[in-house]
Coordinates of C-alpha atoms and ligand atoms in Angstrom, one line a residue:
X560 CA 91.8 -28.3 -71.6
X561 CA 93.2 -26.4 -68.6
X562 CA 93.3 -22.6 -69.4
X563 CA 90.1 -20.9 -67.9
X564 CA 90.4 -18.5 -64.8
X565 CA 88.5 -15.7 -64.2
X566 CA 90.8 -13.6 -66.8
X567 CA 89.3 -15.4 -69.5
X568 CA 85.4 -15.8 -70.5
X569 CA 83.9 -18.1 -73.6
X570 CA 82.0 -16.5 -76.2
X571 CA 80.3 -17.4 -79.5
X572 CA 81.4 -15.7 -82.7
X573 CA 79.2 -16.9 -85.7
X574 CA 79.1 -20.5 -84.8
X575 CA 82.1 -20.9 -83.1
X576 CA 83.2 -20.8 -79.5
X577 CA 86.0 -18.8 -78.6
X578 CA 88.0 -18.4 -75.6
X579 CA 89.1 -14.7 -75.1
X580 CA 91.1 -12.7 -72.5
X581 CA 88.1 -11.0 -70.5
X582 CA 90.1 -7.7 -70.7
X583 CA 89.6 -7.9 -74.6
X584 CA 85.8 -7.4 -74.3
X585 CA 85.5 -4.9 -71.1
X586 CA 88.6 -2.4 -72.5
X587 CA 88.5 0.0 -74.8
X588 CA 91.5 -0.6 -76.7
X589 CA 92.1 -4.8 -76.7
X590 CA 95.3 -5.4 -74.6
X591 CA 98.2 -7.4 -76.7
X592 CA 98.9 -9.3 -73.4
X593 CA 98.2 -12.0 -72.5
X594 CA 96.7 -12.4 -76.3
X595 CA 95.3 -10.2 -78.9
X596 CA 91.7 -10.5 -79.6
X597 CA 89.4 -7.6 -80.9
X598 CA 85.7 -8.2 -80.7
X599 CA 85.1 -5.3 -83.1
X600 CA 86.6 -6.9 -85.8
X601 CA 83.8 -9.8 -85.7
X602 CA 82.4 -7.9 -88.8
X603 CA 85.7 -8.5 -90.9
X604 CA 85.9 -11.9 -90.1
X605 CA 82.3 -12.4 -90.9
X606 CA 83.5 -10.9 -94.5
X607 CA 86.4 -13.3 -94.7
X608 CA 84.1 -16.3 -94.0
X609 CA 81.7 -15.3 -96.8
X610 CA 84.6 -14.9 -99.0
X611 CA 86.1 -17.9 -98.1
X612 CA 83.1 -19.8 -98.6
X613 CA 82.8 -17.9 -101.7
X614 CA 86.2 -19.5 -102.8
X615 CA 86.2 -22.6 -101.7
X616 CA 82.7 -23.6 -103.3
X617 CA 84.3 -23.5 -107.0
X618 CA 87.7 -24.6 -105.7
X619 CA 88.9 -27.7 -107.0
X620 CA 92.5 -28.1 -105.3
X621 CA 93.2 -29.1 -101.6
X622 CA 91.7 -26.7 -99.1
X623 CA 94.2 -25.6 -96.9
X624 CA 94.3 -22.5 -94.9
X625 CA 97.2 -20.8 -93.1
X626 CA 96.6 -18.0 -90.8
X627 CA 99.9 -16.1 -90.6
X628 CA 99.0 -13.6 -87.6
X629 CA 96.4 -15.6 -85.8
X630 CA 95.9 -13.9 -82.4
X631 CA 93.8 -16.3 -80.6
X632 CA 92.8 -17.7 -83.8
X633 CA 89.5 -16.5 -84.0
X634 CA 89.3 -16.1 -88.1
X635 CA 91.2 -19.5 -88.2
X636 CA 88.6 -21.5 -85.7
X637 CA 85.6 -19.8 -87.5
X638 CA 86.9 -21.1 -90.9
X639 CA 87.8 -24.6 -89.7
X640 CA 84.0 -24.7 -87.9
X641 CA 82.1 -23.1 -90.2
X642 CA 83.4 -23.9 -93.5
X643 CA 84.6 -26.9 -95.1
X644 CA 88.6 -27.1 -95.5
X645 CA 91.0 -30.0 -95.2
X646 CA 93.3 -28.6 -92.7
X647 CA 94.0 -25.1 -90.8
X648 CA 97.5 -24.3 -89.5
X649 CA 97.3 -21.3 -87.2
X650 CA 100.8 -19.4 -86.3
X651 CA 101.4 -16.7 -84.0
X652 CA 104.3 -15.4 -82.2
X653 CA 102.4 -15.3 -78.9
X654 CA 102.6 -19.0 -77.3
X655 CA 99.9 -17.6 -75.0
X656 CA 97.5 -16.8 -77.9
X657 CA 98.3 -20.6 -79.2
X658 CA 97.4 -22.0 -76.0
X659 CA 94.4 -20.3 -76.1
X660 CA 93.5 -21.1 -79.7
X661 CA 94.3 -24.6 -78.9
X662 CA 91.7 -24.7 -75.7
X663 CA 89.0 -23.3 -78.5
X664 CA 89.7 -26.1 -80.9
X665 CA 88.9 -28.8 -78.2
X666 CA 85.7 -26.7 -77.3
X667 CA 84.6 -26.7 -81.1
X668 CA 85.6 -30.6 -81.3
X669 CA 87.9 -29.7 -84.3
X670 CA 90.4 -32.3 -85.4
X671 CA 91.7 -30.5 -88.4
X672 CA 93.9 -27.6 -86.7
X673 CA 97.3 -27.5 -86.5
X674 CA 99.3 -24.7 -84.5
X675 CA 102.5 -23.2 -85.3
X676 CA 104.7 -20.9 -83.2
X677 CA 107.0 -19.0 -85.5
X678 CA 107.7 -15.5 -87.1
X679 CA 105.1 -15.2 -89.7
X680 CA 107.4 -15.3 -92.8
X681 CA 109.4 -18.0 -91.3
X682 CA 106.2 -19.8 -91.0
X683 CA 105.0 -19.0 -94.4
X684 CA 108.6 -20.1 -96.1
X685 CA 107.7 -23.4 -95.0
X686 CA 104.8 -23.5 -97.3
X687 CA 106.1 -21.9 -100.2
X688 CA 107.3 -25.0 -102.6
X689 CA 105.0 -25.9 -105.1
X690 CA 102.6 -28.9 -103.9
X691 CA 102.9 -27.8 -100.5
X692 CA 101.1 -24.1 -100.7
X693 CA 98.1 -23.0 -99.1
X694 CA 94.7 -22.3 -100.7
X695 CA 93.7 -19.6 -98.7
X696 CA 96.3 -17.6 -96.6
X697 CA 95.5 -14.6 -94.6
X698 CA 97.9 -12.1 -93.2
X699 CA 96.6 -9.7 -90.6
X700 CA 99.2 -8.0 -88.6
X701 CA 99.2 -4.8 -86.3
X702 CA 100.0 -1.9 -88.6
X703 CA 101.0 -2.5 -92.2
X704 CA 101.2 -6.1 -94.0
X705 CA 103.8 -4.7 -96.8
X706 CA 106.7 -6.6 -95.3
X707 CA 104.6 -10.0 -95.4
X708 CA 103.4 -9.6 -99.3
X709 CA 106.4 -11.7 -100.5
X710 CA 106.3 -14.3 -98.4
X711 CA 102.4 -14.4 -98.4
X712 CA 102.3 -14.7 -102.3
X713 CA 105.0 -17.2 -102.2
X714 CA 102.9 -19.3 -99.9
X715 CA 99.7 -19.3 -101.8
X716 CA 98.8 -21.9 -104.7
X717 CA 98.2 -21.0 -108.1
X718 CA 94.5 -20.1 -108.0
X719 CA 94.3 -19.4 -104.4
X720 CA 93.5 -16.5 -102.5
X721 CA 95.7 -14.2 -100.4
X722 CA 93.8 -12.0 -98.0
X723 CA 95.4 -9.4 -96.1
X724 CA 94.6 -6.5 -93.7
X725 CA 96.3 -2.9 -92.9
X726 CA 95.6 -0.9 -89.8
X727 CA 98.4 2.0 -90.7
X728 CA 95.6 4.4 -91.5
X729 CA 97.2 7.4 -91.0
X730 CA 99.9 6.3 -93.4
X731 CA 98.0 5.2 -96.4
X732 CA 95.5 8.0 -95.9
X733 CA 98.1 10.8 -96.2
X734 CA 99.4 11.7 -93.0
X735 CA 102.6 10.6 -93.5
X736 CA 103.5 10.5 -97.2
X737 CA 107.2 9.5 -97.1
X738 CA 106.3 6.4 -94.9
X739 CA 103.4 5.5 -97.5
X740 CA 106.2 5.7 -100.4
X741 CA 108.6 3.8 -98.6
X742 CA 106.2 0.9 -97.4
X743 CA 104.0 0.6 -100.2
X744 CA 105.8 2.2 -103.2
X745 CA 103.1 4.9 -103.9
X746 CA 101.9 8.1 -102.3
X747 CA 98.4 9.3 -101.4
X748 CA 96.6 12.4 -101.8
X749 CA 94.0 13.6 -99.3
X750 CA 90.6 13.3 -100.8
X751 CA 86.8 12.6 -99.8
X752 CA 87.6 9.1 -101.5
X753 CA 91.0 8.3 -99.5
X754 CA 90.0 4.9 -98.5
X755 CA 89.9 4.0 -102.0
X756 CA 93.1 5.6 -102.6
X757 CA 94.4 3.7 -99.7
X758 CA 93.2 0.2 -100.8
X759 CA 94.5 0.9 -104.4
X760 CA 97.9 1.4 -102.9
X761 CA 97.6 -1.4 -101.3
X762 CA 96.7 -3.6 -104.3
X763 CA 99.5 -1.7 -106.5
X764 CA 102.4 -2.6 -103.8
X765 CA 100.9 -6.1 -103.9
X766 CA 100.7 -6.2 -108.0
X767 CA 104.5 -4.8 -108.1
X768 CA 105.7 -7.7 -105.6
X769 CA 104.1 -10.4 -107.3
X770 CA 104.9 -9.5 -110.8
X771 CA 108.6 -9.4 -109.4
X772 CA 107.7 -13.4 -108.5
X773 CA 106.4 -13.9 -112.1
X774 CA 103.0 -14.3 -110.5
X775 CA 99.8 -12.4 -111.6
X776 CA 97.1 -10.8 -108.8
X777 CA 93.1 -10.4 -109.2
X778 CA 91.5 -8.5 -106.8
X779 CA 88.1 -10.3 -105.8
X780 CA 86.8 -8.2 -102.9
X781 CA 87.9 -5.3 -100.8
X782 CA 86.7 -3.7 -97.5
X783 CA 87.0 -1.4 -95.4
X784 CA 86.0 0.6 -92.1
X785 CA 86.9 3.4 -89.9
X786 CA 90.3 0.9 -88.5
X787 CA 91.3 -1.1 -91.0
X788 CA 91.6 -1.9 -95.2
X789 CA 91.2 -5.5 -95.9
X790 CA 91.9 -6.9 -99.8
X791 CA 91.4 -10.6 -101.0
X792 CA 93.5 -11.3 -104.2
X793 CA 93.5 -14.3 -106.4
X794 CA 96.8 -15.5 -106.7
X795 CA 97.9 -17.0 -110.3
X796 CA 101.2 -18.5 -111.4
X797 CA 101.6 -16.6 -114.5
X798 CA 103.1 -13.4 -116.0
X799 CA 100.5 -10.4 -115.4
X800 CA 100.9 -8.6 -119.0
X801 CA 98.0 -6.0 -118.0
X802 CA 98.8 -2.4 -117.7
X803 CA 97.1 -2.0 -114.3
X804 CA 99.7 0.2 -112.4
X805 CA 99.0 4.1 -112.8
X806 CA 97.9 7.0 -110.8
X807 CA 94.9 9.1 -109.7
X808 CA 95.1 12.8 -111.0
X809 CA 93.0 14.9 -108.1
X810 CA 92.2 18.8 -108.9
X811 CA 92.1 20.4 -105.5
X812 CA 90.5 23.3 -107.1
X813 CA 87.7 21.9 -109.1
X814 CA 87.3 18.5 -107.7
X815 CA 87.9 16.6 -110.8
X816 CA 89.3 13.2 -110.6
X817 CA 91.1 11.0 -113.2
X818 CA 92.5 7.6 -113.4
X819 CA 95.5 7.3 -115.7
X820 CA 98.4 5.3 -116.7
X821 CA 100.8 8.4 -117.2
X822 CA 101.1 11.6 -114.8
X823 CA 99.8 14.6 -116.2
X824 CA 100.3 18.0 -114.3
X825 CA 97.3 20.2 -115.2
X826 CA 93.8 19.7 -114.7
X827 CA 91.7 19.3 -117.9
X828 CA 88.8 21.1 -116.2
X829 CA 90.3 24.3 -114.3
X830 CA 93.9 24.4 -115.9
X831 CA 95.4 24.7 -112.3
X832 CA 97.8 22.1 -111.2
X833 CA 96.8 18.6 -110.2
X834 CA 97.8 16.1 -107.1
X835 CA 99.0 13.0 -107.9
X836 CA 98.4 9.5 -106.1
X837 CA 100.2 6.7 -106.8
X838 CA 101.9 4.6 -108.5
X839 CA 98.6 2.3 -107.4
X840 CA 96.5 -0.3 -108.9
X841 CA 93.9 1.0 -111.4
X842 CA 92.3 -2.1 -112.4
X843 CA 89.0 -3.5 -111.3
X844 CA 88.9 -3.9 -107.5
X845 CA 85.7 -6.0 -107.2
X846 CA 85.3 -9.6 -109.2
X847 CA 81.3 -9.4 -110.1
X848 CA 81.0 -13.3 -110.3
X849 CA 83.0 -13.6 -106.9
X850 CA 80.8 -10.9 -105.4
X851 CA 77.8 -12.6 -106.5
X852 CA 79.1 -16.2 -105.0
X853 CA 79.6 -13.9 -101.7
X854 CA 75.9 -13.2 -101.7
X855 CA 74.6 -16.8 -102.6
X856 CA 77.0 -18.0 -99.5
X857 CA 75.3 -15.8 -96.9
X858 CA 72.3 -18.2 -96.5
X859 CA 74.4 -20.8 -95.4
X860 CA 76.2 -18.6 -92.5
X861 CA 75.7 -16.9 -89.5
X862 CA 76.9 -13.7 -90.1
X863 CA 75.9 -9.9 -89.5
X864 CA 73.1 -8.7 -91.6
X865 CA 75.2 -5.6 -92.5
X866 CA 77.5 -7.8 -94.5
X867 CA 74.6 -8.4 -97.1
X868 CA 73.9 -4.9 -97.7
X869 CA 77.5 -3.9 -98.0
X870 CA 77.8 -7.1 -100.9
X871 CA 75.0 -5.6 -103.0
X872 CA 76.9 -2.3 -102.9
X873 CA 80.1 -4.0 -104.0
X874 CA 78.1 -5.7 -107.0
X875 CA 76.8 -2.4 -107.8
X876 CA 80.0 -1.0 -108.2
X877 CA 82.1 -4.1 -109.5
X878 CA 82.0 -2.6 -113.1
X879 CA 81.8 0.9 -112.6
X880 CA 84.8 3.2 -113.2
X881 CA 87.2 3.8 -110.2
X882 CA 86.7 6.6 -107.4
X883 CA 83.8 7.9 -106.3
X884 CA 82.2 11.5 -105.0
X885 CA 80.0 12.3 -102.3
X886 CA 77.0 14.2 -101.9
X887 CA 78.3 16.3 -99.5
X888 CA 81.4 17.3 -101.7
X889 CA 79.3 18.2 -104.6
X890 CA 76.8 20.5 -102.3
X891 CA 79.5 22.3 -101.1
X892 CA 80.7 22.9 -104.6
X893 CA 77.3 23.7 -105.5
X894 CA 76.8 25.8 -102.5
X895 CA 73.2 24.1 -101.9
X896 CA 72.1 21.3 -99.8
X897 CA 72.5 17.9 -101.8
X898 CA 70.0 15.6 -103.5
X899 CA 68.9 12.4 -102.2
X900 CA 71.5 9.8 -102.9
X901 CA 68.7 7.5 -104.7
X902 CA 68.0 10.7 -107.0
X903 CA 71.3 11.4 -107.7
X904 CA 71.8 8.4 -109.2
X905 CA 68.8 8.0 -110.9
X906 CA 69.4 11.5 -112.9
X907 CA 72.8 10.8 -113.8
X908 CA 71.8 7.5 -115.4
X909 CA 68.7 9.4 -117.2
X910 CA 71.5 11.7 -118.5
X911 CA 73.3 8.6 -119.9
X912 CA 76.2 8.3 -117.5
X913 CA 76.8 5.5 -115.5
X914 CA 76.2 5.4 -111.7
X915 CA 75.8 3.5 -108.8
X916 CA 76.3 3.5 -104.9
X917 CA 79.8 2.6 -103.5
X918 CA 80.4 0.3 -100.4
X919 CA 83.1 3.0 -99.7
X920 CA 80.6 5.4 -98.2
X921 CA 77.0 5.6 -97.2
X922 CA 76.8 8.8 -99.0
X923 CA 78.8 8.2 -102.0
X924 CA 78.3 7.2 -105.6
X925 CA 80.3 6.5 -108.7
X926 CA 79.9 7.6 -112.0
X927 CA 81.7 8.4 -115.4
X928 CA 80.1 11.7 -115.5
X929 CA 82.8 14.3 -114.5
X930 CA 82.2 16.7 -111.5
X931 CA 81.2 19.5 -113.8
X932 CA 78.3 17.5 -115.7
X933 CA 77.3 16.2 -112.3
X934 CA 76.8 19.6 -110.8
X935 CA 74.9 20.5 -113.7
X936 CA 72.6 17.4 -113.5
X937 CA 72.5 18.3 -109.8
X938 CA 71.1 21.9 -110.3
X939 CA 67.9 20.4 -112.2
X940 CA 67.3 18.0 -109.3
X941 CA 64.4 19.5 -107.2
Ligands
LIG860 C1 96.0 -8.1 -85.7 S1 96.5 -9.4 -84.4 C2 95.8 -10.7 -85.2 C3 94.1 -11.0 -85.3 C4 93.5 -12.0 -85.9 N1 94.0 -12.5 -86.9 C5 92.2 -11.9 -85.5 O1 91.6 -12.0 -86.7 O2 91.8 -11.9 -84.4 C6 98.2 -9.6 -85.1 C7 98.8 -10.8 -84.2 O3 100.4 -10.9 -84.9 C8 101.1 -11.7 -84.0 N2 102.2 -11.2 -84.5 C9 103.1 -10.1 -84.4 N3 104.2 -10.2 -85.1 C10 104.4 -11.2 -85.5 C11 105.5 -11.8 -86.3 N4 106.0 -11.0 -86.6 N5 105.0 -13.3 -86.5 C12 104.2 -13.7 -86.4 N6 103.1 -13.3 -85.2 C13 103.5 -12.3 -84.9 C14 100.7 -10.8 -82.6 O4 101.2 -11.8 -81.6 C15 98.8 -10.9 -82.8 O5 98.5 -11.9 -82.3
LIG861 ZN1 90.4 21.5 -111.6

């Protein structure tokens, strides 16, 4: 038990006690030394706990969590302490981070946690044989997770969950298109719904790597905020025969957008040149039943209230067409103030269009109406 001195402090996150470097709490940007811990990532760890709980509830196989890039082990220790798992392996290259994690494991009387100090791909390769894989594998690096997709997929058992995080937002949001093409194999277009495009680029890259390995991925849940994009996919050891890689076509002139298998050059509505994002994932990004199960699990967990609100939005948009509009975007095209979101959605539905809120934006909505149809309907709302 030794570690504590004045540069460390005990906190509680969820139901779990964590020893963390004091500076990670007091400084604006949490330092990487002596070990990395970001208190602001509590919300995404809350979502992880909910998603893993929903998965574990219905999973029959061995319950093993492999955390590839653990930092001080906040996510893995919470899984060990707050969920029913058989074993957890916490891996990081930083030995100090692991010592802190070991200390916290003792604080919580956890006996099912192992520690590993390896480069993440070497670590995951140890678990890539059939019968030795993890049922939940998490990849949470600084920056892009794309370099770890191969080893992450190989270390996830049939029917298991692979979760990934990306923090290279400038790359995924279209500031460095060349870098995005190199890392994720597709290019973004800068739009109001850039966060959804980013998530679809990550999923597209995962799908292409998985398909190369003869594996299928099924997105269960995705989540983003100003600082990160997280994806949760089910991994199945079978060929993926679905056509789920394509493009988002976006017209910067009239705002029309379309998800397609093939590239097109011209906007259907205004006939001007259209911008092309992709190749990227064009299939569903939320699994309705999984989100319902996540909502049910909330009752048993100690997580931020915001999670439930967000999950209800995910549920509402789970069967909706991809991409969303924002009220501001439509209002600026109409040159008048926007209607209330609830009103906008109700009026679209009254006109026989699908319409829902979206977890991607507080003023966003998903619909199968085209932008010209949306504007027409909004002009009737007073
Ligand atoms: C973003 S932090 C992880 C945060 C943690 N998952 C959490 O939820 O608090 C990334 C971690 O990856 C570790 N790391 C960086 N490169 C690595 C590599 N190639 N192999 C293993 N660990 C690595 C760093 O030491 C750091 O602790
Ligand atoms: Zn157009």
